[in-house]
PDB file of C-alpha atoms in Angstrom:
ATOM      1  CA  UNK K   1     -27.409 -80.994   0.488  1.00 42.00           C
ATOM      2  CA  UNK K   2     -28.930 -77.573   0.089  1.00 44.00           C
ATOM      3  CA  UNK K   3     -27.391 -74.889  -2.044  1.00 45.00           C
ATOM      4  CA  UNK K   4     -27.969 -71.246  -1.160  1.00 44.00           C
ATOM      5  CA  UNK K   5     -29.404 -69.140  -3.901  1.00 46.00           C
ATOM      6  CA  UNK K   6     -28.365 -65.868  -2.256  1.00 48.00           C
ATOM      7  CA  UNK K   7     -25.538 -64.016  -3.950  1.00 48.00           C
ATOM      8  CA  UNK K   8     -22.492 -63.315  -1.813  1.00 49.00           C
ATOM      9  CA  UNK K   9     -22.236 -59.816  -0.394  1.00 50.00           C
ATOM     10  CA  UNK K  10     -20.090 -57.432  -2.385  1.00 48.00           C
ATOM     11  CA  UNK K  11     -16.649 -56.858  -1.079  1.00 46.00           C
ATOM     12  CA  UNK K  12     -15.849 -53.462   0.403  1.00 46.00           C
ATOM     13  CA  UNK K  13     -12.930 -53.025  -1.947  1.00 43.00           C
ATOM     14  CA  UNK K  14     -15.217 -53.309  -4.932  1.00 44.00           C
ATOM     15  CA  UNK K  15     -17.563 -50.664  -3.495  1.00 44.00           C
ATOM     16  CA  UNK K  16     -14.695 -48.335  -2.842  1.00 42.00           C
ATOM     17  CA  UNK K  17     -13.461 -48.851  -6.381  1.00 44.00           C
ATOM     18  CA  UNK K  18     -16.921 -48.131  -7.789  1.00 45.00           C
ATOM     19  CA  UNK K  19     -17.252 -44.995  -5.685  1.00 46.00           C
ATOM     20  CA  UNK K  20     -13.835 -43.743  -6.764  1.00 42.00           C
ATOM     21  CA  UNK K  21     -14.656 -44.441 -10.398  1.00 43.00           C
ATOM     22  CA  UNK K  22     -17.945 -42.562 -10.113  1.00 45.00           C
ATOM     23  CA  UNK K  23     -16.178 -39.662  -8.410  1.00 45.00           C
ATOM     24  CA  UNK K  24     -13.607 -39.546 -11.176  1.00 43.00           C
ATOM     25  CA  UNK K  25     -16.386 -39.569 -13.718  1.00 43.00           C
ATOM     26  CA  UNK K  26     -18.213 -36.705 -12.057  1.00 42.00           C
ATOM     27  CA  UNK K  27     -15.111 -34.627 -11.638  1.00 43.00           C
ATOM     28  CA  UNK K  28     -14.111 -35.189 -15.234  1.00 41.00           C
ATOM     29  CA  UNK K  29     -17.461 -33.941 -16.493  1.00 42.00           C
ATOM     30  CA  UNK K  30     -17.404 -30.795 -14.371  1.00 44.00           C
ATOM     31  CA  UNK K  31     -16.321 -27.586 -16.023  1.00 43.00           C
ATOM     32  CA  UNK K  32     -12.820 -26.424 -15.097  1.00 44.00           C
ATOM     33  CA  UNK K  33     -12.563 -23.631 -12.606  1.00 44.00           C
ATOM     34  CA  UNK K  34     -11.869 -20.307 -14.229  1.00 43.00           C
ATOM     35  CA  UNK K  35      -8.488 -18.824 -13.710  1.00 44.00           C
ATOM     36  CA  UNK K  36      -8.367 -15.951 -11.257  1.00 44.00           C
ATOM     37  CA  UNK K  37      -8.823 -12.591 -12.895  1.00 45.00           C
ATOM     38  CA  UNK K  38      -6.436  -9.758 -12.383  1.00 47.00           C
ATOM     39  CA  UNK K  39      -7.675  -6.547 -10.910  1.00 48.00           C
ATOM     40  CA  UNK K  40      -6.604  -3.203 -12.315  1.00 45.00           C
ATOM     41  CA  UNK K  41      -5.882  -2.083  -8.744  1.00 48.00           C
ATOM     42  CA  UNK K  42      -2.525  -3.867  -9.100  1.00 59.00           C
ATOM     43  CA  UNK K  43      -1.473  -0.863 -11.181  1.00 62.00           C
ATOM     44  CA  UNK K  44      -0.742   0.943  -7.905  1.00 69.00           C
ATOM     45  CA  UNK K  45       1.879  -1.696  -7.141  1.00 76.00           C
ATOM     46  CA  UNK K  46       3.312  -1.163 -10.620  1.00 81.00           C
ATOM     47  CA  UNK K  47       3.554   2.602 -10.076  1.00 83.00           C
ATOM     48  CA  UNK K  48       5.221   2.012  -6.706  1.00 84.00           C
ATOM     49  CA  UNK K  49       7.724  -0.354  -8.279  1.00 86.00           C
ATOM     50  CA  UNK K  50       8.499   2.146 -11.049  1.00 87.00           C
ATOM     51  CA  UNK K  51       9.016   5.010  -8.587  1.00 87.00           C
ATOM     52  CA  UNK K  52      11.236   2.917  -6.301  1.00 86.00           C
ATOM     53  CA  UNK K  53      13.200   1.511  -9.280  1.00 88.00           C
ATOM     54  CA  UNK K  54      12.240  -2.086  -8.507  1.00 88.00           C
ATOM     55  CA  UNK K  55      11.491  -2.491 -12.202  1.00 88.00           C
ATOM     56  CA  UNK K  56      14.450  -0.724 -13.714  1.00 89.00           C
ATOM     57  CA  UNK K  57      13.383  -1.251 -17.324  1.00 90.00           C
ATOM     58  CA  UNK K  58      10.068   0.554 -16.840  1.00 90.00           C
ATOM     59  CA  UNK K  59      11.701   3.276 -14.744  1.00 90.00           C
ATOM     60  CA  UNK K  60      14.333   3.926 -17.418  1.00 91.00           C
ATOM     61  CA  UNK K  61      11.688   3.912 -20.164  1.00 91.00           C
ATOM     62  CA  UNK K  62       9.557   6.389 -18.196  1.00 91.00           C
ATOM     63  CA  UNK K  63      12.498   8.731 -17.649  1.00 92.00           C
ATOM     64  CA  UNK K  64      13.614   8.487 -21.283  1.00 93.00           C
ATOM     65  CA  UNK K  65      10.062   9.057 -22.523  1.00 91.00           C
ATOM     66  CA  UNK K  66       9.630  12.162 -20.362  1.00 92.00           C
ATOM     67  CA  UNK K  67      13.016  13.470 -21.499  1.00 92.00           C
ATOM     68  CA  UNK K  68      12.171  12.837 -25.174  1.00 91.00           C
ATOM     69  CA  UNK K  69       8.821  14.628 -24.859  1.00 90.00           C
ATOM     70  CA  UNK K  70      10.431  17.591 -23.096  1.00 91.00           C
ATOM     71  CA  UNK K  71      13.171  17.857 -25.733  1.00 91.00           C
ATOM     72  CA  UNK K  72      10.673  17.609 -28.578  1.00 89.00           C
ATOM     73  CA  UNK K  73       8.315  20.245 -27.174  1.00 89.00           C
ATOM     74  CA  UNK K  74      10.776  22.584 -25.477  1.00 87.00           C
ATOM     75  CA  UNK K  75      14.032  22.383 -27.460  1.00 87.00           C
ATOM     76  CA  UNK K  76      12.838  21.457 -30.961  1.00 87.00           C
ATOM     77  CA  UNK K  77       9.570  23.416 -30.498  1.00 86.00           C
ATOM     78  CA  UNK K  78       7.178  20.777 -31.800  1.00 87.00           C
ATOM     79  CA  UNK K  79       3.487  21.385 -31.256  1.00 88.00           C
ATOM     80  CA  UNK K  80       1.773  19.218 -28.676  1.00 87.00           C
ATOM     81  CA  UNK K  81      -1.157  18.239 -30.903  1.00 90.00           C
ATOM     82  CA  UNK K  82       1.163  17.278 -33.772  1.00 89.00           C
ATOM     83  CA  UNK K  83       3.438  15.261 -31.482  1.00 88.00           C
ATOM     84  CA  UNK K  84       0.459  13.515 -29.884  1.00 89.00           C
ATOM     85  CA  UNK K  85      -0.920  12.663 -33.325  1.00 93.00           C
ATOM     86  CA  UNK K  86       2.396  11.177 -34.453  1.00 92.00           C
ATOM     87  CA  UNK K  87       2.718   9.125 -31.280  1.00 90.00           C
ATOM     88  CA  UNK K  88      -0.862   7.880 -31.647  1.00 93.00           C
ATOM     89  CA  UNK K  89      -0.246   6.877 -35.277  1.00 95.00           C
ATOM     90  CA  UNK K  90       2.906   4.988 -34.326  1.00 93.00           C
ATOM     91  CA  UNK K  91       1.087   3.192 -31.505  1.00 90.00           C
ATOM     92  CA  UNK K  92      -1.822   2.196 -33.758  1.00 93.00           C
ATOM     93  CA  UNK K  93       0.528   0.999 -36.509  1.00 93.00           C
ATOM     94  CA  UNK K  94       2.532  -1.042 -34.004  1.00 91.00           C
ATOM     95  CA  UNK K  95      -0.620  -2.674 -32.611  1.00 86.00           C
ATOM     96  CA  UNK K  96      -1.870  -3.383 -36.146  1.00 89.00           C
ATOM     97  CA  UNK K  97       1.332  -5.127 -37.248  1.00 89.00           C
ATOM     98  CA  UNK K  98       1.654  -6.912 -33.922  1.00 85.00           C
ATOM     99  CA  UNK K  99      -1.873  -8.331 -34.207  1.00 81.00           C
ATOM    100  CA  UNK K 100      -1.355  -9.444 -37.806  1.00 85.00           C
ATOM    101  CA  UNK K 101       1.969 -11.117 -36.970  1.00 86.00           C
ATOM    102  CA  UNK K 102       0.300 -13.005 -34.129  1.00 79.00           C
ATOM    103  CA  UNK K 103      -2.451 -14.102 -36.490  1.00 81.00           C
ATOM    104  CA  UNK K 104       0.025 -15.278 -39.132  1.00 84.00           C
ATOM    105  CA  UNK K 105       2.020 -17.233 -36.543  1.00 82.00           C
ATOM    106  CA  UNK K 106      -1.140 -18.935 -35.340  1.00 79.00           C
ATOM    107  CA  UNK K 107      -0.974 -17.474 -31.844  1.00 77.00           C
ATOM    108  CA  UNK K 108      -4.044 -16.512 -29.894  1.00 74.00           C
ATOM    109  CA  UNK K 109      -4.659 -12.791 -29.343  1.00 67.00           C
ATOM    110  CA  UNK K 110      -4.239 -11.317 -25.924  1.00 65.00           C
ATOM    111  CA  UNK K 111      -7.259 -11.972 -23.714  1.00 66.00           C
ATOM    112  CA  UNK K 112      -8.312  -8.662 -22.181  1.00 63.00           C
ATOM    113  CA  UNK K 113     -11.315 -10.123 -20.353  1.00 64.00           C
ATOM    114  CA  UNK K 114      -9.136 -10.903 -17.335  1.00 61.00           C
ATOM    115  CA  UNK K 115      -8.671  -7.188 -16.632  1.00 64.00           C
ATOM    116  CA  UNK K 116     -11.458  -5.455 -14.772  1.00 69.00           C
ATOM    117  CA  UNK K 117     -12.071  -2.767 -12.196  1.00 73.00           C
ATOM    118  CA  UNK K 118     -13.572  -4.290  -9.091  1.00 77.00           C
ATOM    119  CA  UNK K 119     -15.990  -2.556  -6.775  1.00 83.00           C
ATOM    120  CA  UNK K 120     -13.517  -2.755  -3.892  1.00 85.00           C
ATOM    121  CA  UNK K 121     -10.791  -0.922  -5.804  1.00 80.00           C
ATOM    122  CA  UNK K 122     -13.307   1.743  -6.858  1.00 84.00           C
ATOM    123  CA  UNK K 123     -14.431   2.244  -3.261  1.00 90.00           C
ATOM    124  CA  UNK K 124     -10.823   2.406  -2.075  1.00 86.00           C
ATOM    125  CA  UNK K 125      -9.984   5.016  -4.716  1.00 85.00           C
ATOM    126  CA  UNK K 126     -13.044   7.071  -3.748  1.00 88.00           C
ATOM    127  CA  UNK K 127     -12.054   6.888  -0.079  1.00 91.00           C
ATOM    128  CA  UNK K 128      -8.523   8.095  -0.856  1.00 88.00           C
ATOM    129  CA  UNK K 129      -9.857  11.008  -2.917  1.00 91.00           C
ATOM    130  CA  UNK K 130     -12.254  11.964  -0.108  1.00 92.00           C
ATOM    131  CA  UNK K 131      -9.433  11.841   2.456  1.00 92.00           C
ATOM    132  CA  UNK K 132      -7.242  14.069   0.251  1.00 89.00           C
ATOM    133  CA  UNK K 133     -10.071  16.612  -0.133  1.00 92.00           C
ATOM    134  CA  UNK K 134     -10.747  16.590   3.619  1.00 92.00           C
ATOM    135  CA  UNK K 135      -7.058  17.102   4.403  1.00 89.00           C
ATOM    136  CA  UNK K 136      -6.887  20.023   1.970  1.00 85.00           C
ATOM    137  CA  UNK K 137      -9.972  21.612   3.538  1.00 86.00           C
ATOM    138  CA  UNK K 138      -8.517  21.157   7.031  1.00 83.00           C
ATOM    139  CA  UNK K 139      -5.251  22.768   5.907  1.00 77.00           C
ATOM    140  CA  UNK K 140      -7.096  25.705   4.348  1.00 78.00           C
ATOM    141  CA  UNK K 141      -9.184  26.145   7.504  1.00 78.00           C
ATOM    142  CA  UNK K 142      -6.148  25.950   9.789  1.00 70.00           C
ATOM    143  CA  UNK K 143      -4.294  28.514   7.679  1.00 69.00           C
ATOM    144  CA  UNK K 144      -7.137  30.981   7.148  1.00 68.00           C
ATOM    145  CA  UNK K 145      -9.491  30.675  10.128  1.00 67.00           C
ATOM    146  CA  UNK K 146      -7.415  29.408  13.041  1.00 61.00           C
ATOM    147  CA  UNK K 147      -4.623  31.412  14.631  1.00 61.00           C
ATOM    148  CA  UNK K 148      -1.683  29.268  13.606  1.00 65.00           C
ATOM    149  CA  UNK K 149       0.879  31.843  12.579  1.00 72.00           C
ATOM    150  CA  UNK K 150       3.610  29.345  11.781  1.00 71.00           C
ATOM    151  CA  UNK K 151       1.400  27.418   9.360  1.00 70.00           C
ATOM    152  CA  UNK K 152       0.250  30.686   7.794  1.00 76.00           C
ATOM    153  CA  UNK K 153       3.806  31.974   7.392  1.00 78.00           C
ATOM    154  CA  UNK K 154       5.031  28.646   5.996  1.00 78.00           C
ATOM    155  CA  UNK K 155       2.186  28.485   3.478  1.00 80.00           C
ATOM    156  CA  UNK K 156       2.719  32.046   2.286  1.00 85.00           C
ATOM    157  CA  UNK K 157       6.480  31.487   2.022  1.00 87.00           C
ATOM    158  CA  UNK K 158       5.997  28.260   0.059  1.00 87.00           C
ATOM    159  CA  UNK K 159       3.580  29.886  -2.372  1.00 87.00           C
ATOM    160  CA  UNK K 160       5.951  32.806  -2.812  1.00 91.00           C
ATOM    161  CA  UNK K 161       8.859  30.460  -3.498  1.00 90.00           C
ATOM    162  CA  UNK K 162       6.773  28.541  -6.046  1.00 85.00           C
ATOM    163  CA  UNK K 163       5.794  31.780  -7.791  1.00 88.00           C
ATOM    164  CA  UNK K 164       9.433  32.888  -7.986  1.00 89.00           C
ATOM    165  CA  UNK K 165      10.582  29.522  -9.374  1.00 84.00           C
ATOM    166  CA  UNK K 166       7.654  29.365 -11.816  1.00 83.00           C
ATOM    167  CA  UNK K 167       8.512  32.799 -13.210  1.00 86.00           C
ATOM    168  CA  UNK K 168      11.751  31.359 -14.651  1.00 86.00           C
ATOM    169  CA  UNK K 169      10.240  28.159 -16.110  1.00 85.00           C
ATOM    170  CA  UNK K 170       7.164  27.255 -18.083  1.00 84.00           C
ATOM    171  CA  UNK K 171       4.575  24.608 -17.210  1.00 84.00           C
ATOM    172  CA  UNK K 172       6.141  21.901 -19.370  1.00 87.00           C
ATOM    173  CA  UNK K 173       9.548  22.296 -17.724  1.00 89.00           C
ATOM    174  CA  UNK K 174       7.973  22.232 -14.266  1.00 87.00           C
ATOM    175  CA  UNK K 175       6.105  19.025 -15.137  1.00 89.00           C
ATOM    176  CA  UNK K 176       9.323  17.485 -16.422  1.00 92.00           C
ATOM    177  CA  UNK K 177      11.134  18.459 -13.229  1.00 90.00           C
ATOM    178  CA  UNK K 178       8.244  16.937 -11.276  1.00 89.00           C
ATOM    179  CA  UNK K 179       8.652  13.628 -13.130  1.00 91.00           C
ATOM    180  CA  UNK K 180      12.407  13.611 -12.579  1.00 92.00           C
ATOM    181  CA  UNK K 181      12.046  14.420  -8.886  1.00 91.00           C
ATOM    182  CA  UNK K 182       9.281  11.834  -8.549  1.00 90.00           C
ATOM    183  CA  UNK K 183      11.542   9.150 -10.016  1.00 89.00           C
ATOM    184  CA  UNK K 184      14.642  10.122  -8.041  1.00 90.00           C
ATOM    185  CA  UNK K 185      13.394  11.516  -4.725  1.00 89.00           C
ATOM    186  CA  UNK K 186      11.628   8.422  -3.304  1.00 88.00           C
ATOM    187  CA  UNK K 187      14.471   6.166  -4.457  1.00 88.00           C
ATOM    188  CA  UNK K 188      17.092   8.324  -2.749  1.00 89.00           C
ATOM    189  CA  UNK K 189      14.943   8.564   0.388  1.00 88.00           C
ATOM    190  CA  UNK K 190      14.493   4.788   0.625  1.00 88.00           C
ATOM    191  CA  UNK K 191      18.198   4.207   0.023  1.00 87.00           C
ATOM    192  CA  UNK K 192      19.420   6.794   2.546  1.00 89.00           C
ATOM    193  CA  UNK K 193      16.418   6.748   4.876  1.00 88.00           C
ATOM    194  CA  UNK K 194      18.449   6.400   8.085  1.00 90.00           C
ATOM    195  CA  UNK K 195      20.747   9.348   7.330  1.00 90.00           C
ATOM    196  CA  UNK K 196      17.846  11.535   6.188  1.00 89.00           C
ATOM    197  CA  UNK K 197      15.930  10.808   9.389  1.00 89.00           C
ATOM    198  CA  UNK K 198      18.963  11.664  11.505  1.00 91.00           C
ATOM    199  CA  UNK K 199      19.443  14.939   9.630  1.00 91.00           C
ATOM    200  CA  UNK K 200      15.729  15.717   9.937  1.00 87.00           C
ATOM    201  CA  UNK K 201      15.848  15.030  13.679  1.00 91.00           C
ATOM    202  CA  UNK K 202      18.786  17.410  14.071  1.00 91.00           C
ATOM    203  CA  UNK K 203      16.993  20.108  12.090  1.00 89.00           C
ATOM    204  CA  UNK K 204      13.870  19.588  14.185  1.00 88.00           C
ATOM    205  CA  UNK K 205      15.805  19.926  17.445  1.00 90.00           C
ATOM    206  CA  UNK K 206      17.473  23.130  16.251  1.00 90.00           C
ATOM    207  CA  UNK K 207      14.120  24.499  15.075  1.00 86.00           C
ATOM    208  CA  UNK K 208      12.549  23.781  18.468  1.00 88.00           C
ATOM    209  CA  UNK K 209      15.434  25.519  20.214  1.00 90.00           C
ATOM    210  CA  UNK K 210      15.161  28.572  17.982  1.00 89.00           C
ATOM    211  CA  UNK K 211      11.390  28.632  18.440  1.00 85.00           C
ATOM    212  CA  UNK K 212      11.757  28.399  22.212  1.00 88.00           C
ATOM    213  CA  UNK K 213      14.289  31.263  22.277  1.00 90.00           C
ATOM    214  CA  UNK K 214      12.057  33.415  20.046  1.00 88.00           C
ATOM    215  CA  UNK K 215       9.037  32.758  22.258  1.00 87.00           C
ATOM    216  CA  UNK K 216      11.064  33.587  25.356  1.00 89.00           C
ATOM    217  CA  UNK K 217      12.340  36.848  23.814  1.00 89.00           C
ATOM    218  CA  UNK K 218       8.807  37.812  22.844  1.00 88.00           C
ATOM    219  CA  UNK K 219       7.597  37.167  26.392  1.00 88.00           C
ATOM    220  CA  UNK K 220      10.435  39.261  27.796  1.00 88.00           C
ATOM    221  CA  UNK K 221       9.571  42.101  25.430  1.00 89.00           C
ATOM    222  CA  UNK K 222       5.922  41.870  26.436  1.00 87.00           C
ATOM    223  CA  UNK K 223       6.868  41.972  30.121  1.00 87.00           C
ATOM    224  CA  UNK K 224       9.098  45.016  29.549  1.00 87.00           C
ATOM    225  CA  UNK K 225       6.377  46.814  27.630  1.00 87.00           C
ATOM    226  CA  UNK K 226       3.870  45.920  30.309  1.00 85.00           C
ATOM    227  CA  UNK K 227       6.247  47.270  32.977  1.00 84.00           C
ATOM    228  CA  UNK K 228       6.807  50.499  31.053  1.00 87.00           C
ATOM    229  CA  UNK K 229       3.061  50.858  30.629  1.00 84.00           C
ATOM    230  CA  UNK K 230       2.493  50.390  34.367  1.00 85.00           C
ATOM    231  CA  UNK K 231       5.162  52.992  35.170  1.00 84.00           C
ATOM    232  CA  UNK K 232       3.524  55.507  32.852  1.00 84.00           C
ATOM    233  CA  UNK K 233       0.165  54.862  34.417  1.00 84.00           C
ATOM    234  CA  UNK K 234       1.611  55.356  37.910  1.00 83.00           C
ATOM    235  CA  UNK K 235       3.188  58.643  36.848  1.00 81.00           C
ATOM    236  CA  UNK K 236      -0.130  59.834  35.466  1.00 81.00           C
ATOM    237  CA  UNK K 237      -1.857  58.924  38.717  1.00 82.00           C
ATOM    238  CA  UNK K 238       0.752  60.806  40.752  1.00 79.00           C
ATOM    239  CA  UNK K 239       0.334  63.920  38.589  1.00 78.00           C
ATOM    240  CA  UNK K 240      -3.412  63.812  38.894  1.00 78.00           C
ATOM    241  CA  UNK K 241      -3.173  63.437  42.708  1.00 70.00           C
TER     242      UNK K 241
END
């Protein structure tokens, strides 16, 4: 009776177990994937949320801060440099105590390496600035060079209204009003968007009607003047004949 010296073939389950064990070993030795970093471009979303009052705490803090600065500079007549120095000292002292308290409690400091400015956000910001400059240049050209009388009259009237309003207020008050309007205007528009659009459509229809009547009156006046001019020319011809 012969005995075989060959070893039996390994079972497939054992190979699968060895492969899975080796895969687990390799994955355990690999470095963990870094957490996704946060781009500073998300600050635009934060500003949008603050303006639209989606983050009410930040919106209220912004409004209260602007009001406090306006009261301190305008009503109590503090100097801007002195107020800025006091605010900077308070901020530095708060950060100093906050960092020391975190260190005493054994907590890790805030990791600021996750914040960065990506190339895409920089390019997008540059594109927006270029578009704003191009739109301003087009508006200036349309007002000054092209014969658009309505745009010219509207621009002159707007600048005159701004000059009249600015004569009663200083720059600080105008900036404060700008902050208040910026925090209330978009919110009111989003909340009552349907009614505002209906009112704007009615105003636009009335404006088009008035514009059409004015244009028609001007044409009638031109035709009358042209007729009077032709009559005068005919009379001169008759006299000369």
